[in-house]
Amino acid sequence: MPPASTPSKDKRSRPVKIAEAIKDWVVEQHLQAGDRLPSEPEMIERFGMAKSTIREAMRILEAQGLVKTRTGPGGGSFVHEVSEERARALLGNYFYFKDLTVADIYQLRRALEPELAASLAGRLSETALLQLEDTVAAYAEPAKTVDEEREQHIASLRFHAILAEQSDNDLLGFLIRFMANMLSDLTVYRQLYAPPNYELWAKGKDYQQRLIKALRYGKSDEARQIMSDHMATAQHLMESQEAEVARRFIPE
Amino acid sequence: MPPASTPSKDKRSRPVKIAEAIKDWVVEQHLQAGDRLPSEPEMIERFGMAKSTIREAMRILEAQGLVKTRTGPGGGSFVHEVSEERARALLGNYFYFKDLTVADIYQLRRALEPELAASLAGRLSETALLQLEDTVAAYAEPAKTVDEEREQHIASLRFHAILAEQSDNDLLGFLIRFMANMLSDLTVYRQLYAPPNYELWAKGKDYQQRLIKALRYGKSDEARQIMSDHMATAQHLMESQEAEVARRFIPE
DNA sequence: ATCTATTTGTACGTATGTATT
DNA sequence: AAATACATACGTACAAATAGA
């Protein structure tokens, strides 16, 4: 047995270690988004490693969305706030291997969307409310074709994304937008014998309009209840269409 | 204005494009975790680019957790299922810039944990139930020191992680474990005038024991209610301790 | 609009490390 | 133990992008 002092060999490659070191350094120095990282030659100097090694390290950080790099004078690498799109894509990679079902997503939506609605009642600006009304206007008429129906479906998901924007809970907001995004990416295999369902369309529209009213007039419990019913209906619609979550990597 | 056919210049660097190309190729070929990617020399050949460029591309995929690379004969790069740890770390990077509050996390926990409990009632194996009981045993006695209390807190979060393991909803499971992890990483600044709260400790223990009973005997609604109360208490405890989410990058 | 200086981006060859047989 | 097959790391030369004069 080796003496306790023997450092257990760290198998991670040098670029990975350098990337970790830079992350730690960023935290220690309290660097913020926009702050400059040392230049390539400086890194080569400070870490005593080859250019290509340093570059691989920067790619790792870039892939994680933590730094951006620019060429030219005044260029270099900069700390960058991870964008929501990037975070969505990276999290989506995880679920690529998990084949989520529509039911899985709706189990969460049914718990979270009503909570969101309730927490926003009476706290939305008139601008936000108008934006919601505009979105609902996109499906004032029942869809005549399958394509049109798909468009409306995506618009109605945008409704939820807009609502989520307004939350001051970043975790809740991110999650709801993540799910709306997953559902937008659905591949819908409509059953041949299932024509567009007018009744469900009418219900969905009605729910969102009533929801806007409840939100505007601060009726928190009402908003929660409407959203809850709305989710139940939406889930039923999805499942009747045998929708499936597409297996692909989400582009950033 | 350039003719429509002019391809708008793609600013992404070559390694990034190669990484994207490989991802697309993996999807097209229906490659699965464990499947082999072309060797370095092959890539150099096929993409007509230098070794360092190819290597940067592989680092990107590796950083996202999508491939693993081994040296030696029979080595090379392989498609890899993104691990939960990796996904947690990557998502954590996003929230590093967002300063979540304990209240934010609890808004979600209060909606999701009861849902999880309800959906698992009567569906747990005896093994899983025993595991839960073991975990609760870790805080059979009230904590005497601040350190001990912290240990118990982490054990009680593990309780929720174990429960989440049992869900067949991967999205719900991931999220609950993600939140439990964030809370484990808390920096707790106890107020000097706030001694360990025996009453809250007793309540928490009681909740989890009653919860196990409800889960074992399939009392779904009861499990939901207990979890709901438990969350309310836990949130109160956290906030009374002025807990804050630590600002650091989550290591994988 | 052109040139120039600065900084990253790409190429390529060689040498070294590592795991399998 | 030696040969093999693979990734890992290095260092130099040159290309491309961009800001500023």
XYZ file of C-alpha atoms (C1' of nucleotides) in Angstrom:
546
model
C 0.000 0.000 0.000
C 1.358 3.389 -0.923
C 1.950 5.957 1.803
C -1.008 8.161 2.531
C 0.778 11.130 1.100
C 0.930 9.582 -2.361
C -1.456 11.632 -4.450
C -3.851 9.283 -6.173
C -3.232 9.709 -9.873
C -5.719 12.054 -11.408
C -6.797 10.536 -14.668
C -8.415 13.642 -16.074
C -6.629 15.043 -19.060
C -4.744 18.290 -18.871
C -7.283 20.343 -20.769
C -9.986 19.223 -18.344
C -7.816 20.120 -15.378
C -6.989 23.495 -16.853
C -10.672 24.150 -17.467
C -11.439 23.306 -13.842
C -8.617 25.502 -12.634
C -9.942 28.421 -14.621
C -13.444 27.904 -13.264
C -12.141 27.881 -9.704
C -10.120 30.963 -10.436
C -13.173 32.756 -11.807
C -15.068 32.026 -8.591
C -12.181 33.049 -6.352
C -11.621 36.298 -8.176
C -15.347 36.986 -8.224
C -15.162 37.497 -11.956
C -18.438 38.351 -13.600
C -19.923 38.011 -17.029
C -17.946 40.164 -19.420
C -14.708 40.009 -17.475
C -11.622 39.141 -19.401
C -9.660 35.931 -19.076
C -5.901 35.791 -19.666
C -4.819 35.643 -23.287
C -3.642 32.471 -24.947
C 0.071 33.282 -24.634
C -0.432 34.190 -20.983
C -2.145 30.886 -20.304
C 0.639 29.021 -22.053
C 3.053 30.833 -19.807
C 1.099 30.406 -16.573
C 0.187 26.775 -17.001
C 3.404 25.899 -18.779
C 1.569 23.993 -21.476
C 1.305 23.901 -25.198
C -0.982 26.093 -27.156
C -3.199 23.286 -28.373
C -3.682 22.056 -24.815
C -4.783 25.478 -23.651
C -7.097 25.778 -26.615
C -8.766 22.458 -25.823
C -9.388 23.744 -22.317
C -11.036 26.880 -23.648
C -13.245 24.789 -25.891
C -14.500 22.885 -22.913
C -15.495 26.077 -21.164
C -17.012 27.400 -24.346
C -19.031 24.224 -24.875
C -20.457 24.640 -21.394
C -21.436 28.173 -22.275
C -19.194 29.744 -19.656
C -16.865 31.695 -21.912
C -16.980 33.396 -25.276
C -13.961 34.068 -27.399
C -13.350 36.769 -29.973
C -10.493 37.305 -32.395
C -8.818 40.554 -33.215
C -7.498 43.462 -31.155
C -9.268 43.712 -27.840
C -10.290 40.132 -28.406
C -9.677 37.178 -26.175
C -11.777 35.020 -23.911
C -14.424 36.448 -21.634
C -16.553 35.091 -18.870
C -20.038 34.620 -20.237
C -23.337 34.044 -18.525
C -24.693 30.686 -19.644
C -27.573 31.457 -21.968
C -30.942 29.884 -21.487
C -30.746 28.353 -24.962
C -27.460 26.716 -24.115
C -28.770 25.408 -20.813
C -31.824 24.012 -22.560
C -29.693 22.267 -25.157
C -27.347 20.768 -22.594
C -30.174 19.535 -20.407
C -31.911 18.234 -23.501
C -28.859 16.089 -24.253
C -29.424 14.349 -20.951
C -33.003 13.498 -21.797
C -32.089 12.415 -25.302
C -31.163 9.080 -23.773
C -34.181 8.875 -21.510
C -37.192 8.804 -23.808
C -39.567 10.962 -21.868
C -43.233 10.505 -22.524
C -45.845 13.173 -22.930
C -47.352 11.917 -19.697
C -44.074 12.531 -17.872
C -43.963 16.123 -18.997
C -47.593 16.704 -18.147
C -47.171 15.312 -14.677
C -44.887 18.270 -14.058
C -46.855 20.805 -16.008
C -49.988 19.958 -14.071
C -48.176 20.646 -10.843
C -46.223 23.716 -11.908
C -48.288 25.728 -14.358
C -51.143 26.311 -11.908
C -48.598 27.369 -9.315
C -47.092 29.835 -11.769
C -50.464 31.241 -12.724
C -51.469 31.711 -9.106
C -48.221 33.438 -8.234
C -48.567 35.895 -11.120
C -52.198 36.895 -10.625
C -52.445 40.631 -10.158
C -48.716 41.113 -10.691
C -48.542 41.397 -14.467
C -47.931 44.652 -16.302
C -50.485 45.740 -18.853
C -47.808 45.201 -21.503
C -47.438 41.581 -20.534
C -51.195 41.074 -20.500
C -51.490 42.548 -23.981
C -48.739 40.258 -25.187
C -50.698 37.302 -23.899
C -53.848 38.530 -25.618
C -51.946 38.894 -28.886
C -50.756 35.350 -28.642
C -54.238 34.006 -28.045
C -55.390 35.935 -31.089
C -53.239 33.608 -33.193
C -55.876 30.942 -32.759
C -59.048 32.939 -32.917
C -60.304 30.623 -35.654
C -60.317 26.849 -35.560
C -57.575 25.263 -37.625
C -58.600 24.035 -41.037
C -55.537 21.989 -41.837
C -53.184 19.793 -39.891
C -50.393 22.310 -40.452
C -52.528 25.119 -39.147
C -53.391 23.099 -36.109
C -49.726 22.509 -35.468
C -49.041 26.238 -35.731
C -51.744 26.957 -33.224
C -50.373 24.374 -30.900
C -46.965 26.041 -30.968
C -48.540 29.448 -30.426
C -50.406 28.167 -27.419
C -47.153 26.841 -25.985
C -45.641 30.279 -26.540
C -48.424 31.585 -24.331
C -46.999 29.584 -21.473
C -43.445 30.628 -22.254
C -44.467 34.286 -22.106
C -46.150 33.719 -18.805
C -43.046 31.984 -17.482
C -40.966 35.016 -18.519
C -42.842 37.042 -15.987
C -41.986 34.891 -13.032
C -39.253 36.157 -10.762
C -38.472 32.566 -9.878
C -35.760 31.701 -12.388
C -35.936 28.008 -11.665
C -39.665 27.828 -12.229
C -39.417 30.000 -15.321
C -36.647 27.982 -16.872
C -38.397 24.699 -16.288
C -41.690 25.751 -17.765
C -39.984 27.141 -20.839
C -37.919 23.975 -21.100
C -41.041 21.846 -21.127
C -42.863 24.111 -23.557
C -39.850 23.761 -25.809
C -39.804 20.003 -25.597
C -43.464 19.921 -26.497
C -42.934 22.290 -29.419
C -40.430 19.822 -30.763
C -42.966 17.034 -30.643
C -43.451 14.821 -33.567
C -47.180 14.441 -33.716
C -48.439 11.294 -35.277
C -52.072 12.021 -35.715
C -54.246 9.014 -35.935
C -56.006 8.900 -39.278
C -59.362 8.445 -37.714
C -58.922 11.431 -35.405
C -59.960 14.644 -37.152
C -59.135 18.037 -35.613
C -61.067 18.244 -32.420
C -63.137 21.442 -32.459
C -64.429 20.962 -29.003
C -60.971 20.760 -27.528
C -59.838 23.759 -29.534
C -62.744 25.812 -28.235
C -62.058 24.751 -24.679
C -58.371 25.593 -24.893
C -59.077 29.033 -26.249
C -61.690 29.646 -23.624
C -59.323 28.608 -20.836
C -56.595 30.973 -21.926
C -58.989 33.895 -22.256
C -60.492 33.306 -18.863
C -56.997 32.912 -17.494
C -55.944 36.320 -18.761
C -58.950 37.842 -17.065
C -58.184 36.157 -13.783
C -54.568 37.270 -14.029
C -55.529 40.842 -14.767
C -57.904 41.126 -11.845
C -55.665 39.362 -9.362
C -57.878 36.334 -8.845
C -55.136 34.025 -7.758
C -57.152 30.951 -6.843
C -59.257 31.247 -9.937
C -56.160 31.475 -12.112
C -54.795 28.368 -10.466
C -58.002 26.456 -11.069
C -58.346 27.505 -14.686
C -54.758 26.569 -15.440
C -55.254 23.242 -13.748
C -58.268 22.446 -15.917
C -56.460 23.715 -18.969
C -53.547 21.363 -18.364
C -55.836 18.397 -17.934
C -57.491 19.138 -21.259
C -54.202 19.733 -23.024
C -52.800 16.464 -21.785
C -55.846 14.641 -23.035
C -55.495 16.285 -26.435
C -51.835 15.338 -26.717
C -52.421 11.782 -25.739
C -55.340 11.355 -28.067
C -53.003 12.367 -30.853
C -50.424 9.841 -29.788
C -47.820 12.570 -29.671
C -44.271 11.468 -29.050
C -41.251 13.367 -27.942
C -38.791 13.539 -30.827
C -35.425 11.918 -30.323
C -32.922 14.507 -31.411
C -30.320 16.813 -29.997
C -31.698 20.253 -29.318
C -29.722 22.827 -31.290
C -28.675 25.879 -29.374
C -28.103 42.625 -51.381
C -26.525 39.296 -52.130
C -28.450 36.724 -54.149
C -30.614 34.439 -52.098
C -28.362 31.546 -52.857
C -25.412 33.138 -51.100
C -24.923 31.078 -48.000
C -24.859 33.420 -45.028
C -21.410 33.064 -43.531
C -21.405 30.654 -40.668
C -19.351 32.219 -37.920
C -18.993 29.118 -35.838
C -15.482 27.804 -35.650
C -14.505 24.577 -37.323
C -14.331 22.503 -34.159
C -17.860 23.568 -33.267
C -19.100 22.665 -36.722
C -17.388 19.314 -36.597
C -18.945 18.625 -33.218
C -22.384 19.445 -34.624
C -21.758 17.275 -37.651
C -20.840 14.347 -35.448
C -23.953 14.827 -33.324
C -26.148 14.839 -36.410
C -24.370 11.790 -37.688
C -24.952 9.960 -34.409
C -28.673 10.661 -34.652
C -28.901 9.656 -38.314
C -27.041 6.413 -37.760
C -29.081 5.690 -34.659
C -25.892 5.206 -32.721
C -26.370 4.323 -29.101
C -24.365 4.673 -25.931
C -21.240 2.566 -26.237
C -21.046 2.738 -30.007
C -17.733 3.643 -31.469
C -16.903 6.874 -33.238
C -14.273 7.048 -35.980
C -10.690 7.223 -34.779
C -8.702 10.424 -34.760
C -6.827 9.687 -37.995
C -10.100 8.716 -39.682
C -11.688 11.992 -38.655
C -8.688 13.899 -39.930
C -9.138 12.074 -43.204
C -12.914 12.460 -43.434
C -13.136 16.095 -42.435
C -9.878 17.029 -44.108
C -8.708 18.934 -41.066
C -5.781 19.002 -38.754
C -5.429 16.873 -35.709
C -5.715 19.763 -33.279
C -8.993 20.868 -34.858
C -10.482 17.410 -34.554
C -9.302 17.154 -30.995
C -10.961 20.442 -30.070
C -14.187 19.103 -31.531
C -13.986 15.951 -29.451
C -13.396 18.025 -26.345
C -16.594 19.891 -26.987
C -18.577 16.672 -27.178
C -16.785 15.352 -24.142
C -17.544 18.503 -22.159
C -21.208 18.067 -22.950
C -20.993 14.518 -21.677
C -21.887 12.956 -25.012
C -18.681 11.035 -25.675
C -15.959 9.361 -23.682
C -12.503 8.734 -24.971
C -10.037 6.019 -24.063
C -6.403 5.561 -24.988
C -4.705 2.297 -25.855
C -5.559 -0.451 -28.329
C -9.281 -0.818 -28.791
C -9.483 2.734 -27.526
C -11.012 5.689 -29.262
C -14.106 7.800 -28.782
C -17.468 6.319 -27.879
C -20.976 7.632 -27.666
C -21.810 8.064 -24.022
C -25.086 8.578 -22.242
C -24.966 11.929 -20.486
C -24.646 11.140 -16.793
C -26.938 12.670 -14.261
C -23.982 14.219 -12.468
C -22.871 15.899 -15.648
C -26.344 17.170 -16.408
C -26.631 18.547 -12.889
C -23.307 20.322 -13.186
C -24.157 21.839 -16.559
C -27.564 23.015 -15.415
C -25.972 24.314 -12.238
C -23.690 26.507 -14.343
C -26.768 28.220 -15.698
C -28.082 29.013 -12.244
C -24.675 30.144 -11.034
C -25.474 33.476 -12.641
C -29.045 33.618 -11.397
C -28.819 33.671 -7.609
C -31.732 31.464 -6.742
C -33.229 31.880 -3.332
C -34.310 29.162 -0.963
C -37.857 30.378 -1.509
C -37.525 29.798 -5.248
C -36.477 26.220 -4.747
C -39.198 25.585 -2.223
C -41.863 26.946 -4.488
C -41.057 24.025 -6.764
C -40.496 21.476 -4.059
C -43.868 22.263 -2.531
C -45.520 21.568 -5.849
C -43.499 18.534 -6.891
C -42.592 16.516 -3.821
C -46.213 15.867 -2.825
C -46.920 14.837 -6.398
C -44.003 12.421 -6.309
C -45.083 10.948 -2.987
C -48.624 10.452 -4.183
C -47.513 8.759 -7.370
C -45.276 6.324 -5.498
C -47.694 5.257 -2.782
C -48.162 1.508 -2.865
C -45.634 1.102 -5.650
C -42.385 0.837 -3.687
C -40.483 -2.382 -3.181
C -39.777 -3.493 0.355
C -36.087 -2.870 -0.388
C -36.746 0.740 -1.211
C -38.888 1.185 1.870
C -36.145 -0.252 4.059
C -33.645 2.085 2.477
C -35.859 4.996 3.409
C -36.163 3.737 6.956
C -32.393 3.427 7.208
C -31.985 6.989 6.119
C -34.451 8.263 8.673
C -32.538 6.325 11.321
C -29.635 8.714 10.731
C -31.501 11.330 12.679
C -33.114 9.275 15.391
C -31.585 11.587 17.971
C -31.727 15.368 17.963
C -28.498 17.006 16.851
C -26.255 18.236 19.629
C -23.883 20.322 17.546
C -24.213 22.537 14.528
C -22.151 20.065 12.510
C -24.398 17.215 13.528
C -27.414 19.208 12.542
C -25.915 19.849 9.157
C -25.259 16.137 8.712
C -28.856 15.373 9.546
C -30.049 17.959 7.128
C -28.073 16.356 4.328
C -29.347 12.911 5.302
C -32.913 14.153 5.189
C -32.299 15.522 1.697
C -30.941 12.113 0.737
C -34.301 10.742 1.791
C -35.914 12.743 -0.974
C -33.261 11.758 -3.483
C -33.889 8.078 -2.740
C -37.589 8.585 -3.188
C -36.981 10.362 -6.483
C -34.902 7.373 -7.652
C -38.031 5.303 -7.536
C -40.047 7.433 -9.873
C -40.374 6.191 -13.400
C -40.727 9.789 -14.518
C -37.144 10.714 -15.362
C -37.893 14.399 -15.588
C -39.518 14.536 -12.181
C -36.788 12.382 -10.672
C -33.981 14.465 -12.096
C -35.485 17.705 -10.937
C -36.097 16.620 -7.390
C -32.566 15.288 -7.104
C -31.249 18.485 -8.638
C -33.002 20.555 -6.026
C -31.959 18.297 -3.176
C -28.415 18.713 -4.405
C -28.621 22.470 -4.537
C -29.935 22.494 -1.000
C -27.170 20.161 0.187
C -24.696 22.685 -1.120
C -26.244 25.431 0.947
C -24.126 27.677 2.979
C -26.065 27.974 6.176
C -25.498 31.094 8.157
C -27.162 30.315 11.399
C -28.209 33.288 13.369
C -26.438 33.389 16.682
C -29.646 33.788 18.592
C -31.276 30.810 16.881
C -30.366 27.573 18.670
C -31.146 24.187 17.092
C -34.870 23.941 16.911
C -35.935 20.700 18.626
C -39.530 21.139 17.754
C -38.820 21.399 14.062
C -36.461 18.443 14.218
C -39.144 16.316 15.879
C -41.716 17.370 13.343
C -39.478 16.587 10.382
C -38.685 13.141 11.699
C -42.319 12.465 12.400
C -43.332 13.520 8.899
C -40.874 11.222 7.227
C -41.878 8.251 9.367
C -45.541 8.796 8.716
C -44.741 9.227 5.069
C -43.043 5.845 4.872
C -46.113 4.273 6.414
C -48.434 5.936 3.945
C -46.182 4.881 1.068
C -46.047 1.301 2.258
C -49.793 0.942 2.582
C -50.627 2.729 -0.641
C -52.353 5.707 0.932
C -51.768 8.057 -1.913
C -53.687 11.111 -0.733
C -52.311 10.788 2.741
C -48.759 10.628 1.389
C -49.429 13.759 -0.614
C -50.740 15.608 2.388
C -47.918 14.576 4.675
C -45.310 15.588 2.128
C -47.024 18.888 1.642
C -46.935 19.656 5.342
C -43.377 18.441 5.537
C -42.288 20.826 2.808
C -43.975 23.761 4.491
C -42.127 23.010 7.711
C -38.815 22.481 5.968
C -39.119 25.760 4.146
C -39.810 27.535 7.404
C -36.762 25.916 8.971
C -34.505 26.936 6.109
C -35.684 30.480 6.085
C -35.409 30.851 9.829
C -31.763 29.899 9.421
C -31.235 32.461 6.704
C -29.843 29.790 4.454
C -28.393 30.932 1.170
C -27.593 29.079 -1.983
C -23.835 28.955 -2.420
C -22.404 30.628 -5.474
C -20.059 28.080 -6.967
C -19.735 25.800 -9.920
C -21.024 22.349 -9.183
C -18.248 19.815 -9.736
C -19.217 16.741 -11.668
C -11.231 52.262 -48.069
C -6.785 50.616 -46.791
C -3.383 49.394 -43.920
C -1.562 47.790 -39.574
C -1.390 45.779 -35.194
C -3.346 42.438 -32.172
C -5.382 38.362 -30.942
C -7.460 33.995 -31.861
C -7.888 30.056 -35.360
C -5.903 26.214 -38.055
C -2.240 23.128 -39.830
C 1.133 19.665 -39.290
C 4.845 16.905 -37.738
C 7.049 14.729 -33.860
C 7.398 12.720 -29.491
C 5.294 10.737 -25.428
C 1.874 8.217 -22.638
C -1.239 4.338 -21.978
C -3.713 0.176 -22.232
C -4.346 -4.356 -24.680
C -2.656 -8.689 -26.376
C 8.137 -8.572 -21.919
C 7.459 -6.753 -26.227
C 4.871 -5.159 -29.859
C 0.787 -2.744 -31.179
C -2.809 0.692 -31.494
C -4.593 4.191 -29.915
C -4.952 9.016 -27.659
C -2.184 12.907 -25.524
C 0.870 16.678 -25.603
C 4.174 19.906 -27.761
C 5.833 23.750 -30.772
C 6.249 26.220 -34.696
C 4.423 28.389 -38.856
C 0.932 30.536 -41.044
C -4.161 32.036 -41.779
C -8.173 34.693 -40.539
C -10.718 38.160 -38.108
C -11.348 42.644 -36.189
C -10.520 47.240 -34.176
C -8.400 51.471 -34.895
C -5.482 54.752 -37.444
